[in-house]
């Protein structure tokens, strides 16, 4: 089953499980958006749980591969200057250096090739831009036997659970780490800020 298919079935229930549990982490991440009006890209935007937390002065493009998730997101986009696009985070339909800021919440560890998604985000980010990541990552060398064992199965239907962020970042040398903070679940979920010099 593709992720696009599984998220079609997950879409009606997604907010029930994720909305309250992730709200504070999203708020912490999105408060790093710039004050000045900017072009902001949200990759794998899902049902738009970030949208109510977005400051109104920016121009937003939110992309997701699953039409059912975008349908849930649409009402949340009202009042924002926000375009919804169906597409693949690993092959973005945008020119290089299109955005001042990229938000990748719960998408880097979801896709089958996290480094490709991060490289695409880096490509569409302008030099000097900021990239905000919120997701679940293992540390290099972390044993985590259950998460590593479950990942091949759960990765087919919802998310990988074996992604080591340091390995992903090492594959995208055009990005620098600015900060890395624990967010949820004892630091499994992290808030990471990157910059493209
Ligand atoms: C865990 S949800 C996260 C949604 C949202 N970013 C959030 O924070 O709630 C993962 C989302 O990634 C989307 N997705 C999966 N593979 C994708 C891909 N290759 N390109 C774009 N979106 C994808 C799914 O449709 C789903 O909406």
Short mmCIF file of C-alpha atoms and ligand atoms in Angstrom, two decimals:
data_model
loop_
_atom_site.label_atom_id
_atom_site.label_comp_id
_atom_site.label_asym_id
_atom_site.label_seq_id
_atom_site.Cartn_x
_atom_site.Cartn_y
_atom_site.Cartn_z
CA UNK A 1 0.00 0.00 0.00
CA UNK A 2 1.33 3.49 -0.81
CA UNK A 3 1.39 6.26 1.81
CA UNK A 4 -1.01 8.16 -0.40
CA UNK A 5 -3.52 5.33 -0.07
CA UNK A 6 -3.06 4.82 3.67
CA UNK A 7 -3.36 8.54 4.43
CA UNK A 8 -6.63 8.57 2.50
CA UNK A 9 -7.96 6.23 5.19
CA UNK A 10 -6.17 8.00 8.04
CA UNK A 11 -7.48 11.47 7.03
CA UNK A 12 -10.85 11.30 8.87
CA UNK A 13 -9.17 10.30 12.17
CA UNK A 14 -5.86 12.17 11.96
CA UNK A 15 -6.86 15.26 13.94
CA UNK A 16 -8.38 13.26 16.80
CA UNK A 17 -5.00 11.72 17.61
CA UNK A 18 -2.61 14.50 16.62
CA UNK A 19 -4.22 17.89 17.14
CA UNK A 20 -3.97 18.37 20.88
CA UNK A 21 -0.82 16.28 21.37
CA UNK A 22 1.24 18.31 18.91
CA UNK A 23 -0.18 21.83 19.28
CA UNK A 24 2.44 23.20 21.68
CA UNK A 25 5.36 21.76 19.68
CA UNK A 26 3.95 23.28 16.48
CA UNK A 27 3.57 26.63 18.20
CA UNK A 28 7.19 26.53 19.39
CA UNK A 29 8.40 25.69 15.89
CA UNK A 30 6.30 28.27 14.05
CA UNK A 31 7.26 31.12 16.36
CA UNK A 32 10.61 30.98 14.51
CA UNK A 33 8.99 32.21 11.30
CA UNK A 34 10.23 35.67 10.35
CA UNK A 35 8.36 38.83 11.37
CA UNK A 36 8.74 40.48 7.95
CA UNK A 37 6.36 39.23 5.20
CA UNK A 38 7.90 36.18 3.53
CA UNK A 39 7.19 33.31 1.15
CA UNK A 40 6.75 30.17 3.24
CA UNK A 41 6.44 26.58 2.05
CA UNK A 42 4.85 23.83 4.16
CA UNK A 43 5.76 20.34 2.99
CA UNK A 44 3.46 17.39 3.71
CA UNK A 45 0.97 19.83 5.22
CA UNK A 46 -1.62 17.15 5.94
CA UNK A 47 -4.94 18.33 7.40
CA UNK A 48 -3.49 21.76 8.10
CA UNK A 49 -3.00 21.48 11.85
CA UNK A 50 -0.31 24.15 11.51
CA UNK A 51 -2.57 26.62 9.76
CA UNK A 52 -4.33 28.12 12.83
CA UNK A 53 -0.86 28.88 14.24
CA UNK A 54 0.48 30.65 11.14
CA UNK A 55 1.04 34.41 11.31
CA UNK A 56 -1.11 36.18 8.70
CA UNK A 57 1.49 38.39 7.00
CA UNK A 58 3.18 35.70 4.92
CA UNK A 59 2.40 34.10 1.55
CA UNK A 60 2.05 30.34 2.03
CA UNK A 61 2.18 27.32 -0.25
CA UNK A 62 1.16 24.03 1.43
CA UNK A 63 1.78 20.75 -0.39
CA UNK A 64 0.65 17.22 0.32
CA UNK A 65 0.46 14.05 -1.75
CA UNK A 66 -2.95 12.94 -0.41
CA UNK A 67 -6.07 14.66 -1.74
CA UNK A 68 -8.14 13.60 1.30
CA UNK A 69 -5.69 15.32 3.67
CA UNK A 70 -5.79 18.51 1.56
CA UNK A 71 -9.60 18.44 1.58
CA UNK A 72 -9.50 18.46 5.40
CA UNK A 73 -6.91 21.26 5.29
CA UNK A 74 -8.86 23.60 3.03
CA UNK A 75 -11.24 25.09 5.65
CA UNK A 76 -8.26 25.82 7.91
CA UNK A 77 -6.67 27.93 5.15
CA UNK A 78 -9.49 30.49 5.16
CA UNK A 79 -8.18 33.92 6.13
CA UNK A 80 -4.61 33.09 5.16
CA UNK A 81 -2.90 33.85 1.86
CA UNK A 82 -2.32 30.15 1.32
CA UNK A 83 -2.31 27.97 -1.81
CA UNK A 84 -2.86 24.22 -1.48
CA UNK A 85 -0.94 22.02 -3.92
CA UNK A 86 -1.07 18.25 -4.40
CA UNK A 87 2.44 16.94 -4.97
CA UNK A 88 5.41 14.94 -3.79
CA UNK A 89 7.81 16.27 -1.15
CA UNK A 90 10.58 14.24 -2.74
CA UNK A 91 10.11 15.94 -6.15
CA UNK A 92 8.79 19.43 -5.53
CA UNK A 93 7.08 21.24 -8.41
CA UNK A 94 8.82 24.56 -7.64
CA UNK A 95 11.84 26.39 -9.01
CA UNK A 96 15.03 26.58 -6.97
CA UNK A 97 15.20 29.37 -4.39
CA UNK A 98 11.43 30.04 -4.41
CA UNK A 99 10.87 30.38 -0.65
CA UNK A 100 12.27 32.35 2.29
CA UNK A 101 11.27 29.68 4.76
CA UNK A 102 10.32 25.99 4.65
CA UNK A 103 8.30 24.16 7.31
CA UNK A 104 8.60 20.36 7.43
CA UNK A 105 6.39 19.13 10.26
CA UNK A 106 5.95 15.35 10.51
CA UNK A 107 7.06 14.69 6.95
CA UNK A 108 10.84 14.08 6.90
CA UNK A 109 10.51 10.82 8.85
CA UNK A 110 7.31 9.90 7.00
CA UNK A 111 8.58 9.68 3.43
CA UNK A 112 10.57 6.64 2.27
CA UNK A 113 13.61 8.77 1.38
CA UNK A 114 14.04 11.48 4.04
CA UNK A 115 17.30 12.86 2.60
CA UNK A 116 15.62 13.38 -0.76
CA UNK A 117 12.78 15.34 0.87
CA UNK A 118 15.28 17.45 2.83
CA UNK A 119 17.38 18.04 -0.30
CA UNK A 120 14.30 19.16 -2.20
CA UNK A 121 13.38 21.52 0.63
CA UNK A 122 16.93 22.92 0.55
CA UNK A 123 16.72 23.36 -3.22
CA UNK A 124 13.55 25.48 -3.09
CA UNK A 125 14.84 27.52 -0.13
CA UNK A 126 16.55 30.85 -0.88
CA UNK A 127 20.11 31.39 0.36
CA UNK A 128 19.79 32.91 3.82
CA UNK A 129 16.51 31.06 4.36
CA UNK A 130 15.31 29.05 7.35
CA UNK A 131 14.01 25.49 7.46
CA UNK A 132 11.94 24.28 10.43
CA UNK A 133 11.67 20.55 11.11
CA UNK A 134 9.43 18.88 13.69
CA UNK A 135 9.52 15.09 13.66
CA UNK A 136 10.58 11.89 15.40
CA UNK A 137 14.21 10.90 15.03
CA UNK A 138 16.59 8.43 16.57
CA UNK A 139 20.05 9.55 17.66
CA UNK A 140 23.08 8.13 15.92
CA UNK A 141 23.89 4.82 17.60
CA UNK A 142 20.60 4.71 19.52
CA UNK A 143 19.56 1.09 19.83
CA UNK A 144 15.72 1.46 19.96
CA UNK A 145 15.03 -2.15 18.94
CA UNK A 146 11.23 -1.87 18.82
CA UNK A 147 11.23 1.28 16.70
CA UNK A 148 13.81 -0.18 14.33
CA UNK A 149 11.92 -3.47 14.08
CA UNK A 150 8.52 -1.83 13.47
CA UNK A 151 9.75 0.72 10.94
CA UNK A 152 9.64 -1.46 7.80
CA UNK A 153 5.97 -2.22 8.49
CA UNK A 154 4.67 1.04 9.92
CA UNK A 155 6.75 2.98 7.39
CA UNK A 156 4.58 1.55 4.62
CA UNK A 157 1.35 2.90 6.11
CA UNK A 158 2.09 5.92 8.32
CA UNK A 159 5.67 6.86 9.20
CA UNK A 160 9.15 5.49 9.53
CA UNK A 161 10.38 5.15 13.10
CA UNK A 162 14.06 4.47 12.40
CA UNK A 163 15.24 7.73 10.86
CA UNK A 164 18.45 9.19 12.31
CA UNK A 165 18.36 12.92 11.67
CA UNK A 166 22.14 13.34 11.74
CA UNK A 167 22.41 10.87 8.84
CA UNK A 168 19.75 12.73 6.86
CA UNK A 169 21.44 16.08 7.41
CA UNK A 170 24.85 14.70 6.46
CA UNK A 171 23.39 13.86 3.05
CA UNK A 172 22.32 17.49 2.51
CA UNK A 173 25.51 19.50 3.05
CA UNK A 174 23.98 22.77 1.82
CA UNK A 175 22.11 23.06 5.15
CA UNK A 176 23.57 24.06 8.51
CA UNK A 177 22.13 23.19 11.91
CA UNK A 178 21.04 26.22 13.91
CA UNK A 179 19.25 24.54 16.83
CA UNK A 180 17.93 21.16 17.93
CA UNK A 181 15.54 20.82 20.90
CA UNK A 182 13.51 18.04 22.44
CA UNK A 183 9.79 18.47 21.79
CA UNK A 184 7.80 15.39 22.82
CA UNK A 185 8.07 11.80 24.01
CA UNK A 186 11.31 12.20 25.91
CA UNK A 187 13.08 13.84 22.98
CA UNK A 188 12.08 11.33 20.32
CA UNK A 189 10.19 14.21 18.66
CA UNK A 190 12.52 17.13 18.05
CA UNK A 191 12.31 20.75 16.91
CA UNK A 192 15.17 21.42 14.54
CA UNK A 193 16.06 24.71 12.88
CA UNK A 194 18.31 24.71 9.82
CA UNK A 195 19.70 27.47 7.64
CA UNK A 196 20.86 27.63 4.07
CA UNK A 197 23.88 29.96 4.09
C1 LIG B 1 2.08 12.55 9.69
S1 LIG B 1 1.23 13.46 8.46
C2 LIG B 1 1.79 15.10 8.83
C3 LIG B 1 0.86 16.16 8.37
C4 LIG B 1 1.18 17.57 8.85
N1 LIG B 1 2.46 18.03 8.37
C5 LIG B 1 1.14 17.65 10.35
O1 LIG B 1 2.11 18.14 10.93
O2 LIG B 1 0.13 17.29 10.94
C6 LIG B 1 2.15 13.05 7.02
C7 LIG B 1 1.61 13.68 5.76
O3 LIG B 1 2.56 13.46 4.72
C8 LIG B 1 1.86 13.23 3.53
N2 LIG B 1 2.78 12.57 2.61
C9 LIG B 1 3.22 11.29 2.63
N3 LIG B 1 4.11 11.09 1.64
C10 LIG B 1 4.25 12.28 1.01
C11 LIG B 1 5.03 12.73 -0.07
N4 LIG B 1 5.88 11.91 -0.72
N5 LIG B 1 4.91 14.01 -0.45
C12 LIG B 1 4.05 14.85 0.17
N6 LIG B 1 3.28 14.49 1.21
C13 LIG B 1 3.39 13.21 1.62
C14 LIG B 1 0.65 12.42 3.95
O4 LIG B 1 -0.37 12.50 2.99
C15 LIG B 1 0.30 13.10 5.25
O5 LIG B 1 -0.62 14.13 5.05
#
